[in-house]
Coordinates of N, CA and C and ligand atoms in Angstrom, one line a residue:
M174 N -0.5 5.5 -3.8 CA -0.7 5.9 -2.2 C 0.2 6.0 -0.7
L175 N 0.6 7.5 -1.3 CA 1.6 7.4 -0.3 C 1.6 8.4 1.3
G176 N 1.7 8.5 1.9 CA 1.7 8.2 3.9 C 2.9 8.3 4.5
G177 N 2.6 9.1 5.5 CA 4.1 8.6 6.5 C 2.9 7.2 7.6
P178 N 3.6 7.4 8.4 CA 4.0 6.2 9.5 C 2.6 6.5 10.0
G179 N 1.2 5.3 10.7 CA 0.4 5.6 10.7 C -0.7 6.4 10.1
T180 N -0.9 6.9 9.3 CA -1.4 7.9 8.2 C -3.5 6.8 8.0
G181 N -3.0 5.9 7.5 CA -3.8 5.0 7.4 C -4.2 4.2 6.3
K182 N -2.6 4.7 5.5 CA -2.1 3.5 3.9 C -2.9 2.2 4.3
T183 N -2.3 1.7 5.4 CA -3.0 -0.7 5.5 C -5.1 -0.7 5.6
I184 N -4.9 0.6 6.6 CA -6.4 0.5 6.6 C -7.3 0.9 5.0
L185 N -6.6 1.7 4.9 CA -7.5 2.4 3.6 C -7.8 1.3 2.1
A186 N -6.3 1.2 2.0 CA -5.4 0.0 1.0 C -7.2 -1.5 1.1
A187 N -6.9 -1.8 2.7 CA -7.4 -2.9 2.9 C -9.9 -2.8 3.1
Q188 N -9.1 -1.7 3.1 CA -10.9 -1.7 3.3 C -11.3 -1.5 1.6
F189 N -10.4 -0.7 0.5 CA -11.1 -1.2 -0.6 C -10.7 -2.5 -1.1
L190 N -10.8 -3.5 -0.3 CA -10.7 -4.9 -1.3 C -11.4 -5.0 -1.0
Y191 N -11.4 -4.8 0.6 CA -12.8 -5.4 1.3 C -13.9 -5.4 1.2
K192 N -15.1 -3.6 0.9 CA -15.5 -3.0 -0.3 C -15.7 -3.6 -1.6
G193 N -14.6 -3.9 -2.2 CA -14.6 -4.8 -3.4 C -15.6 -6.3 -3.3
L194 N -14.8 -6.2 -2.6 CA -15.2 -8.8 -1.7 C -16.5 -8.6 -1.4
S195 N -17.2 -7.4 -1.0 CA -18.1 -7.4 -0.3 C -19.8 -6.7 -0.8
E196 N -19.2 -6.0 -2.0 CA -20.2 -5.0 -2.4 C -20.2 -5.0 -4.0
Y197 N -19.2 -5.2 -4.6 CA -19.1 -5.3 -6.4 C -18.8 -6.5 -6.6
G198 N -18.6 -7.0 -5.9 CA -18.5 -9.2 -6.3 C -16.5 -8.7 -6.9
E199 N -16.4 -8.5 -6.1 CA -14.6 -7.7 -7.4 C -13.7 -8.5 -6.1
N200 N -13.2 -9.6 -6.0 CA -12.2 -10.2 -5.6 C -10.7 -9.6 -5.2
G201 N -9.8 -10.1 -4.9 CA -9.3 -9.3 -4.3 C -7.5 -9.6 -3.8
V202 N -6.6 -10.0 -4.5 CA -5.3 -10.0 -3.5 C -4.7 -9.1 -2.0
F203 N -4.0 -9.4 -1.9 CA -3.3 -8.9 -0.5 C -2.0 -8.8 -0.4
V204 N -1.2 -8.2 -0.8 CA 0.2 -8.3 -1.3 C 0.9 -7.4 0.3
S205 N 1.9 -8.6 1.8 CA 1.9 -7.6 3.3 C 3.3 -7.7 3.0
L206 N 4.0 -6.6 3.3 CA 4.7 -6.5 3.0 C 5.5 -6.6 4.3
D207 N 4.7 -5.8 5.2 CA 4.2 -5.1 6.9 C 3.9 -5.7 7.8
E208 N 2.8 -6.7 6.8 CA 2.5 -8.0 8.4 C 2.1 -9.4 7.7
S209 N 2.0 -9.7 9.2 CA 1.6 -11.2 8.7 C 0.3 -11.1 9.2
K210 N -0.6 -13.0 8.5 CA -1.7 -12.7 8.3 C -2.0 -12.5 9.3
N211 N -1.5 -13.1 10.6 CA -1.9 -12.8 11.6 C -1.8 -12.6 12.9
H212 N -1.0 -10.9 11.9 CA -1.4 -9.7 12.5 C -2.6 -9.0 11.5
F213 N -2.4 -9.4 10.3 CA -3.1 -8.5 9.3 C -4.7 -8.9 9.7
Y214 N -5.4 -10.5 10.0 CA -7.2 -10.3 10.0 C -7.4 -10.2 11.9
P215 N -6.9 -10.3 12.1 CA -7.5 -9.5 13.5 C -7.7 -8.4 13.9
E216 N -6.3 -8.2 13.0 CA -7.0 -5.9 13.2 C -7.5 -5.8 12.7
M217 N -8.1 -5.7 11.1 CA -8.8 -5.8 10.5 C -10.7 -6.3 10.7
M218 N -10.7 -7.4 11.6 CA -12.1 -7.9 11.9 C -11.8 -6.7 12.7
K219 N -11.6 -5.5 13.5 CA -11.7 -4.7 14.5 C -12.6 -3.9 13.8
F220 N -12.6 -3.8 12.3 CA -13.6 -2.3 11.9 C -14.5 -3.3 11.1
G221 N -14.3 -5.1 12.0 CA -15.6 -6.2 10.8 C -15.1 -6.1 9.4
W222 N -14.4 -6.1 9.3 CA -13.9 -6.9 8.1 C -13.2 -8.7 8.1
D223 N -14.2 -9.3 7.7 CA -13.5 -10.5 8.1 C -13.2 -11.1 6.8
F224 N -11.8 -11.2 6.6 CA -11.0 -11.1 5.4 C -10.7 -13.0 5.6
K225 N -11.0 -13.8 7.0 CA -10.9 -15.1 7.3 C -11.8 -15.9 6.4
K226 N -13.8 -15.1 6.7 CA -14.3 -16.2 5.9 C -14.3 -15.6 4.2
A227 N -13.8 -14.8 4.1 CA -13.7 -14.2 2.7 C -12.3 -15.1 2.1
E228 N -11.4 -15.5 2.3 CA -10.2 -16.5 1.9 C -11.3 -17.8 2.3
D229 N -11.9 -17.5 2.8 CA -12.5 -19.5 2.8 C -13.9 -19.7 1.6
E230 N -14.5 -18.2 1.6 CA -14.7 -18.7 0.6 C -14.3 -18.0 -1.2
G231 N -13.3 -17.8 -1.0 CA -12.7 -18.4 -2.1 C -12.5 -17.1 -3.3
K232 N -12.2 -15.5 -1.8 CA -12.5 -14.5 -2.7 C -11.7 -13.5 -2.5
F233 N -10.5 -13.8 -1.3 CA -9.8 -12.8 -1.0 C -8.3 -14.5 -0.3
A234 N -7.6 -13.8 -1.2 CA -6.2 -13.5 -1.0 C -4.8 -13.8 -0.7
F235 N -4.2 -13.3 1.1 CA -3.0 -12.9 1.6 C -1.7 -13.6 0.9
I236 N -1.1 -12.7 0.5 CA 0.3 -13.5 0.7 C 1.5 -12.4 1.0
D237 N 1.9 -13.4 2.1 CA 2.6 -13.1 3.0 C 3.7 -13.0 2.5
A238 N 4.4 -11.2 2.4 CA 5.9 -11.5 2.1 C 6.8 -10.7 3.3
T239 N 6.8 -10.9 4.4 CA 7.8 -10.1 5.0 C 8.8 -10.9 5.1
R240 N 9.3 -12.3 4.5 CA 10.5 -12.1 4.8 C 11.2 -11.4 3.5
L241 N 10.4 -10.5 2.5 CA 11.3 -9.7 1.7 C 11.4 -8.5 2.1
S242 N 10.9 -7.6 3.8 CA 10.7 -6.8 3.8 C 12.1 -6.0 5.0
R243 N 12.5 -4.9 5.2 CA 13.2 -4.8 5.7 C 13.5 -4.7 7.0
V244 N 12.3 -5.6 7.9 CA 12.8 -6.0 9.3 C 13.4 -8.1 8.5
A245 N 13.1 -7.7 8.1 CA 14.2 -9.6 7.5 C 15.3 -9.3 7.5
I246 N 15.3 -8.0 6.5 CA 16.7 -7.8 6.6 C 17.7 -7.6 7.5
L247 N 17.1 -6.4 8.6 CA 17.5 -6.0 9.7 C 18.0 -7.1 10.8
K248 N 16.9 -8.7 10.5 CA 17.4 -9.2 11.0 C 18.7 -10.4 10.8
E249 N 18.3 -10.3 9.2 CA 19.5 -10.9 8.6 C 20.9 -10.3 8.9
K250 N 22.0 -10.7 10.2 CA 22.8 -10.1 10.3 C 24.0 -10.2 9.2
M251 N 23.6 -11.1 8.3 CA 25.4 -11.1 7.8 C 23.9 -12.0 6.3
M252 N 23.9 -10.4 5.2 CA 23.4 -10.7 4.1 C 23.6 -11.4 2.9
R253 N 22.7 -13.2 2.9 CA 23.6 -14.2 1.9 C 23.5 -13.6 0.8
E254 N 24.0 -14.7 0.3 CA 24.7 -14.0 -1.9 C 23.1 -13.9 -2.1
E255 N 22.4 -15.0 -2.1 CA 20.8 -14.8 -2.7 C 20.2 -13.3 -2.0
T256 N 20.7 -11.8 -1.3 CA 19.6 -11.4 -0.9 C 20.2 -9.9 -0.6
S257 N 21.9 -10.8 -1.8 CA 22.5 -9.1 -1.5 C 23.4 -9.0 -3.0
S258 N 23.0 -9.9 -4.0 CA 23.3 -10.1 -5.2 C 22.1 -8.7 -6.2
L259 N 21.9 -7.8 -7.2 CA 21.0 -7.2 -7.7 C 20.8 -8.9 -8.3
R260 N 21.5 -9.4 -8.9 CA 20.2 -10.4 -9.7 C 19.5 -11.2 -8.6
G261 N 20.0 -11.4 -7.6 CA 19.1 -12.3 -6.4 C 17.6 -11.1 -6.3
K262 N 18.3 -10.3 -5.7 CA 17.0 -9.3 -5.6 C 15.6 -9.3 -6.4
Q263 N 16.0 -9.0 -8.0 CA 15.5 -9.5 -9.2 C 14.8 -10.5 -8.6
L264 N 15.3 -11.8 -9.0 CA 14.7 -12.9 -8.7 C 13.9 -12.8 -7.6
Q265 N 13.8 -12.8 -6.3 CA 12.8 -12.7 -5.5 C 12.3 -12.1 -5.8
I266 N 11.5 -10.4 -6.2 CA 10.6 -10.3 -6.6 C 9.6 -10.5 -7.2
D267 N 11.0 -10.9 -8.5 CA 9.4 -12.4 -9.6 C 9.1 -13.2 -9.4
K268 N 9.9 -13.7 -8.3 CA 8.6 -14.8 -8.0 C 8.0 -14.5 -6.7
L269 N 7.7 -12.9 -6.7 CA 6.5 -12.2 -5.6 C 5.8 -12.5 -7.0
I270 N 6.0 -11.7 -7.7 CA 5.0 -10.9 -9.1 C 4.2 -12.6 -9.8
E271 N 4.6 -13.6 -10.3 CA 4.2 -14.5 -9.7 C 3.4 -15.7 -9.5
E272 N 3.9 -15.6 -8.0 CA 2.6 -16.2 -6.8 C 1.5 -15.0 -6.6
L273 N 1.4 -14.1 -6.8 CA 0.7 -13.1 -7.4 C -0.5 -13.4 -9.0
Q274 N 0.5 -13.3 -10.0 CA -0.1 -13.8 -10.5 C -1.5 -15.5 -10.7
E275 N -0.5 -16.2 -10.2 CA -1.5 -17.0 -9.6 C -2.6 -17.2 -9.1
K276 N -2.2 -16.6 -8.0 CA -3.8 -16.0 -6.4 C -4.6 -15.7 -7.4
M277 N -4.0 -14.8 -8.2 CA -4.8 -14.1 -9.4 C -6.4 -14.7 -9.8
Q278 N -5.3 -15.4 -10.4 CA -5.7 -16.1 -11.9 C -7.0 -17.4 -10.6
K279 N -6.5 -18.5 -9.4 CA -7.7 -19.0 -9.1 C -8.7 -17.7 -8.6
I280 N -8.2 -17.0 -7.8 CA -9.9 -16.9 -7.6 C -10.2 -15.6 -8.4
G281 N -9.8 -15.4 -9.7 CA -10.7 -14.3 -10.5 C -10.2 -12.7 -10.2
A282 N -8.8 -12.7 -9.3 CA -8.4 -11.5 -8.9 C -8.8 -10.2 -9.2
K283 N -10.1 -8.4 -8.9 CA -10.7 -7.2 -9.3 C -8.9 -6.4 -9.8
R284 N -8.9 -6.4 -8.1 CA -8.0 -5.5 -6.7 C -7.2 -6.1 -6.7
V285 N -6.1 -5.8 -6.5 CA -4.4 -6.1 -5.3 C -4.3 -5.3 -4.7
V286 N -3.6 -5.4 -3.8 CA -2.7 -4.2 -3.1 C -1.4 -4.8 -2.4
L287 N -0.3 -3.9 -2.9 CA 1.1 -3.9 -3.0 C 1.1 -2.8 -1.0
D288 N 1.4 -3.7 -0.1 CA 1.7 -3.0 1.0 C 2.8 -3.1 1.9
T289 N 4.1 -2.7 1.9 CA 4.2 -1.3 0.7 C 5.4 -1.5 0.4
L290 N 5.7 -0.9 -1.0 CA 6.6 -1.2 -1.7 C 7.9 0.3 -1.6
A291 N 7.9 1.1 -0.3 CA 9.0 1.3 0.0 C 9.4 0.0 0.8
S292 N 9.3 -1.0 1.7 CA 9.4 -2.2 2.2 C 9.7 -3.3 1.2
L293 N 9.4 -2.8 0.4 CA 9.7 -3.6 -0.8 C 11.9 -3.3 -1.4
F294 N 11.4 -2.1 -1.8 CA 12.6 -1.4 -2.0 C 13.8 -1.2 -1.4
Y295 N 13.4 -1.6 0.0 CA 14.4 -1.4 0.8 C 15.7 -1.6 1.2
R296 N 15.5 -3.1 0.3 CA 16.8 -3.3 0.0 C 18.0 -2.9 -1.1
F297 N 17.1 -2.2 -2.0 CA 18.3 -1.2 -3.0 C 18.6 0.0 -2.5
M298 N 19.7 -0.3 -2.9 CA 20.7 1.0 -1.9 C 20.2 2.0 -2.7
D299 N 21.6 2.3 -3.8 CA 21.1 2.0 -5.7 C 21.0 2.9 -5.8
P300 N 20.2 4.8 -6.2 CA 19.0 4.5 -7.5 C 18.5 4.2 -8.4
I301 N 19.9 3.8 -8.7 CA 19.3 3.2 -10.2 C 19.1 1.9 -10.2
E302 N 19.2 1.4 -9.4 CA 18.8 0.2 -9.2 C 17.8 -0.5 -8.8
R303 N 17.6 1.0 -7.5 CA 15.7 1.2 -7.3 C 14.9 1.5 -8.2
R304 N 15.5 2.5 -9.2 CA 14.8 3.3 -10.1 C 14.6 1.9 -11.3
T305 N 15.5 1.1 -11.4 CA 14.5 0.0 -12.7 C 13.8 -1.5 -11.4
A306 N 14.4 -1.5 -10.5 CA 14.1 -2.3 -9.4 C 12.1 -1.6 -9.5
A307 N 11.4 -0.5 -9.3 CA 10.3 -0.1 -10.2 C 10.2 0.3 -10.8
V308 N 10.9 0.2 -11.7 CA 9.9 0.6 -13.2 C 9.2 -1.0 -13.8
D309 N 10.3 -2.2 -13.3 CA 9.8 -3.4 -13.5 C 8.5 -3.4 -12.5
V310 N 8.7 -3.6 -11.9 CA 7.2 -3.8 -10.6 C 6.1 -2.9 -11.3
I311 N 6.3 -2.2 -11.2 CA 5.2 -1.8 -11.3 C 4.3 -2.2 -12.9
E312 N 5.5 -2.0 -14.0 CA 4.9 -2.6 -14.9 C 4.1 -3.6 -14.9
S313 N 5.2 -4.7 -14.3 CA 4.2 -6.2 -13.9 C 2.7 -6.3 -13.4
L314 N 2.8 -5.7 -12.6 CA 1.4 -4.4 -11.6 C 0.5 -4.6 -12.6
S315 N 0.9 -3.5 -13.5 CA -0.2 -2.9 -14.8 C -0.5 -3.9 -15.5
D316 N 0.4 -4.8 -16.0 CA 0.2 -6.1 -17.3 C -1.4 -7.0 -16.3
L317 N -1.7 -7.1 -15.5 CA -2.2 -8.1 -14.1 C -3.7 -7.4 -14.5
G318 N -3.9 -6.5 -15.2 CA -5.2 -5.9 -15.4 C -5.9 -6.0 -14.6
A319 N -5.6 -6.0 -13.3 CA -6.5 -5.5 -12.2 C -6.3 -4.0 -11.6
T320 N -7.6 -3.4 -10.8 CA -7.1 -2.2 -10.6 C -6.4 -2.2 -8.8
T321 N -4.8 -1.6 -8.9 CA -3.8 -2.1 -8.0 C -3.4 -0.7 -7.1
I322 N -3.6 -0.9 -6.1 CA -3.0 0.0 -5.0 C -1.8 -0.3 -4.4
V323 N -0.4 0.6 -4.8 CA 0.0 -0.1 -3.8 C 0.6 1.5 -2.9
T324 N 0.9 0.5 -1.4 CA 1.7 2.2 -0.6 C 2.6 2.3 -0.6
T325 N 3.4 3.5 -0.5 CA 3.8 4.0 0.3 C 4.7 4.5 1.2
E326 N 5.9 5.0 1.7 CA 5.9 5.9 2.9 C 6.3 7.2 2.0
L327 N 6.2 8.1 3.0 CA 6.0 10.1 2.6 C 7.8 9.5 4.1
S328 N 8.2 10.2 4.1 CA 9.2 11.1 4.9 C 9.2 12.0 5.6
Y329 N 9.2 13.2 4.2 CA 8.7 14.2 4.3 C 7.9 15.3 4.5
L330 N 7.5 15.2 5.7 CA 6.1 15.8 5.8 C 5.7 17.7 5.6
G331 N 4.7 18.0 4.8 CA 4.6 19.5 4.2 C 4.0 19.0 3.1
L332 N 3.7 20.2 2.8 CA 3.5 20.6 1.5 C 4.1 20.6 0.6
E333 N 5.3 20.5 0.9 CA 6.3 20.9 -0.2 C 7.3 19.5 -0.5
R334 N 7.4 18.8 -1.4 CA 8.2 18.0 -1.4 C 8.8 17.6 -2.5
N335 N 10.1 16.8 -2.8 CA 10.4 16.1 -3.8 C 9.6 14.4 -4.1
L336 N 9.8 14.7 -5.9 CA 8.5 13.8 -5.6 C 9.8 12.5 -6.5
M337 N 8.4 11.1 -6.0 CA 9.7 9.9 -6.7 C 9.1 9.5 -7.8
D338 N 10.4 8.5 -8.7 CA 10.2 7.7 -9.6 C 9.1 7.4 -9.2
E339 N 8.1 6.7 -8.4 CA 7.1 6.1 -8.7 C 5.8 6.5 -9.3
E340 N 6.1 8.0 -9.3 CA 4.3 8.8 -8.4 C 4.8 9.0 -10.2
F341 N 5.9 9.1 -11.3 CA 5.1 9.1 -12.5 C 5.1 7.9 -13.3
L342 N 5.4 6.6 -12.5 CA 4.9 5.5 -13.3 C 3.6 5.3 -13.2
V343 N 2.5 5.3 -12.2 CA 1.4 5.3 -11.9 C 1.0 6.2 -12.3
H344 N -0.3 5.9 -12.5 CA -1.9 6.4 -13.0 C -2.5 7.7 -12.1
G345 N -2.0 7.3 -11.0 CA -2.9 8.0 -9.6 C -2.2 7.8 -8.7
V346 N -1.6 9.1 -8.1 CA -1.4 9.2 -6.9 C -2.3 10.1 -5.7
I347 N -2.2 9.8 -4.2 CA -3.2 10.0 -3.4 C -1.9 10.0 -2.1
M348 N -2.4 11.8 -1.7 CA -1.3 11.3 -0.4 C -2.0 11.7 0.6
M349 N -1.4 10.8 1.9 CA -2.1 11.1 3.0 C -1.6 11.9 4.0
Q350 N -1.6 12.5 4.7 CA -0.6 13.5 5.3 C -1.9 13.3 7.1
T351 N -1.2 14.2 8.2 CA -1.8 14.5 9.2 C -0.9 15.8 9.0
L352 N -1.5 16.7 10.0 CA -1.1 17.8 9.4 C -1.6 18.2 11.5
F353 N -0.9 19.0 11.7 CA -0.8 19.8 13.1 C -0.7 21.4 12.5
S354 N -2.0 21.8 14.0 CA -1.4 23.1 13.5 C -3.0 23.3 15.2
G355 N -2.6 24.3 15.8 CA -2.9 24.7 17.2 C -2.9 23.5 17.9
G356 N -2.7 22.8 18.4 CA -2.4 21.9 19.4 C -3.3 21.1 19.1
T357 N -4.1 20.6 17.4 CA -4.2 20.6 17.4 C -4.2 19.2 16.3
T358 N -4.9 18.1 15.8 CA -3.9 16.8 14.8 C -4.9 17.2 13.9
T359 N -5.3 17.0 12.2 CA -6.6 16.5 11.2 C -4.9 16.2 10.0
R360 N -6.5 14.7 9.7 CA -5.7 13.6 8.9 C -6.7 14.1 7.7
A361 N -5.6 14.6 6.2 CA -6.2 14.8 5.4 C -5.7 14.1 4.1
M362 N -6.4 14.0 3.3 CA -5.4 13.8 1.8 C -6.0 13.9 0.4
Q363 N -5.0 14.1 -0.6 CA -5.0 14.9 -1.6 C -5.4 14.4 -3.1
V364 N -5.6 14.3 -3.9 CA -5.2 13.2 -5.0 C -4.5 14.2 -5.9
E365 N -2.8 13.9 -6.3 CA -2.4 14.5 -6.3 C -2.6 14.6 -8.5
K366 N -3.1 13.4 -8.5 CA -2.7 12.7 -9.5 C -3.3 12.0 -10.4
M367 N -4.3 11.9 -11.8 CA -4.9 10.7 -11.9 C -5.5 10.7 -12.7
R368 N -4.8 10.2 -13.7 CA -5.2 10.4 -15.5 C -6.6 9.4 -16.0
G369 N -6.9 10.6 -16.9 CA -8.6 10.2 -17.4 C -9.2 10.4 -16.2
A370 N -9.3 11.1 -15.5 CA -10.4 11.6 -14.2 C -10.1 12.6 -13.9
G371 N -11.6 13.9 -14.4 CA -11.1 14.6 -13.5 C -11.4 14.6 -12.1
V372 N -10.6 14.8 -11.1 CA -10.6 15.1 -9.5 C -11.1 15.9 -8.7
N373 N -11.1 16.1 -7.1 CA -11.4 17.1 -6.6 C -10.0 17.6 -6.3
P374 N -9.7 18.2 -6.6 CA -8.1 19.2 -6.2 C -7.7 18.9 -4.3
N375 N -9.0 19.2 -4.3 CA -7.9 19.8 -2.7 C -7.7 18.8 -1.4
L376 N -7.1 19.3 -0.8 CA -7.4 18.7 0.4 C -7.7 18.9 1.2
V377 N -8.8 17.1 1.1 CA -9.4 17.0 2.5 C -9.4 16.4 3.1
P378 N -10.5 16.8 4.4 CA -9.9 16.0 5.8 C -10.5 14.1 5.4
Y379 N -9.8 13.3 6.2 CA -11.2 12.2 7.0 C -10.7 12.0 7.8
T380 N -11.7 10.6 8.9 CA -10.8 10.2 9.8 C -11.3 8.9 9.4
I381 N -10.8 8.8 10.7 CA -10.6 6.4 11.3 C -11.0 6.3 12.4
D382 N -12.4 5.4 12.1 CA -12.9 4.6 13.6 C -12.9 3.6 13.5
R383 N -13.8 2.7 14.2 CA -13.8 1.4 14.8 C -14.8 0.9 13.2
N384 N -15.1 2.6 12.2 CA -16.0 1.4 10.5 C -14.6 1.6 9.3
G385 N -14.0 2.0 10.0 CA -12.8 2.2 8.8 C -12.6 3.9 8.0
L386 N -12.6 4.0 7.2 CA -12.0 4.7 7.4 C -12.9 6.4 7.0
E387 N -13.1 7.4 6.4 CA -14.2 8.2 6.0 C -14.0 9.5 5.4
I388 N -14.5 9.9 4.1 CA -13.7 11.0 3.3 C -14.8 11.9 3.4
F389 N -14.5 13.6 3.8 CA -15.2 14.6 4.3 C -15.1 15.1 3.2
P390 N -14.9 15.0 1.7 CA -14.9 15.7 0.1 C -15.6 17.2 0.1
A391 N -16.4 18.0 1.3 CA -17.3 18.5 1.0 C -17.0 20.0 2.3
M392 N -15.7 19.1 3.1 CA -15.5 19.9 3.7 C -14.0 20.6 3.8
S393 N -13.3 21.8 4.5 CA -12.0 22.1 3.8 C -11.4 22.1 5.2
V394 N -9.5 21.8 5.2 CA -9.1 21.5 6.0 C -8.9 23.5 6.5
F395 N -8.8 24.5 5.9 CA -8.0 25.7 5.5 C -9.6 26.1 6.8
R396 N -9.2 25.9 7.9 CA -10.6 27.3 8.3 C -10.8 28.6 8.1
E397 N -11.5 28.9 7.8 CA -11.5 30.6 7.3 C -11.6 31.3 8.3
R398 N -11.5 32.6 8.8 CA -11.4 33.8 9.9 C -12.6 34.4 9.5
Ligands
ATP514 N1 -10.9 2.0 15.8 C1 -10.3 2.8 15.4 N2 -10.5 3.9 15.6 C2 -9.3 5.2 15.9 N3 -8.5 5.9 14.7 C3 -7.6 3.8 14.3 C4 -8.8 2.8 15.1 N4 -8.0 2.3 14.2 C5 -6.6 2.3 14.0 N5 -6.9 3.9 13.7 C6 -5.1 4.6 13.3 O1 -5.4 3.8 12.6 C7 -4.1 4.3 12.3 C8 -3.0 3.2 11.4 O2 -3.6 2.8 10.4 P1 -2.6 2.1 9.7 O3 -1.9 1.0 10.3 O4 -3.5 1.7 8.0 O5 -1.5 2.9 9.2 P2 -0.5 2.9 8.2 O6 -0.2 4.1 7.2 O7 -0.3 1.8 7.6 O8 1.0 2.8 9.2 P3 2.4 1.9 9.4 O9 3.2 3.1 8.1 O10 2.8 2.6 10.9 O11 2.1 0.9 8.4 C9 -3.3 4.7 13.3 O12 -3.4 6.2 13.4 C10 -4.3 4.1 14.4 O13 -4.7 5.7 15.4
MG515 MG1 0.7 0.6 7.0

């Protein structure tokens, strides 16, 4: 899932997990690079999604990986050897995947979210190192046998953009964006790829309100004159 800041990536990912555990009996794990539990839980309660209760009932686990995020790195004025060497960076990611595997087994998780890949890869300056890390993480996630959503950031706005390496590795790509036209803004998403499934190829509008994210597949964002 790709999208610019504030497009609703975290909300949609959380909604996917909450629907899973509340309506489909599918437990879930949220791996957070950007927000701590203390921030995430009350924020999601605004939509009526009680992740604390789900956690207490053994249906949900939250992994706080904010120590690996860009904010944590920016805070560390001098990068220690552990975080600056390639080996060190890979080890930290391996540990995270291990922790995820443990939590998944413990609660029998069928759904996983990693929010965001961009924050996890922030430390890999070298494009080749970054690509290798991306292949590793996406492969290990697909080996876990759950349905996994990874979010990432889209810095290039507009309909034309460069494809990122990650997009070739995953089964599906959903792009979320905010369109500006005639003084109004419209939220819209598009399924760019979904292996093995016939999908609506159109740019489809969506809204965010106190119930979460709602998609309007029958509506077009391009108004006819
Ligand atoms: N109750 C609500 N009603 C309407 N809009 C809301 C509501 N709650 C949140 N939003 C909107 O949701 C967006 C934030 O969603 P979210 O945090 O999922 O975005 P994001 O793509 O993860 O952003 P970031 O890149 O900052 O992590 C904001 O643009 C905010 O305006
Ligand atoms: Mg977010």
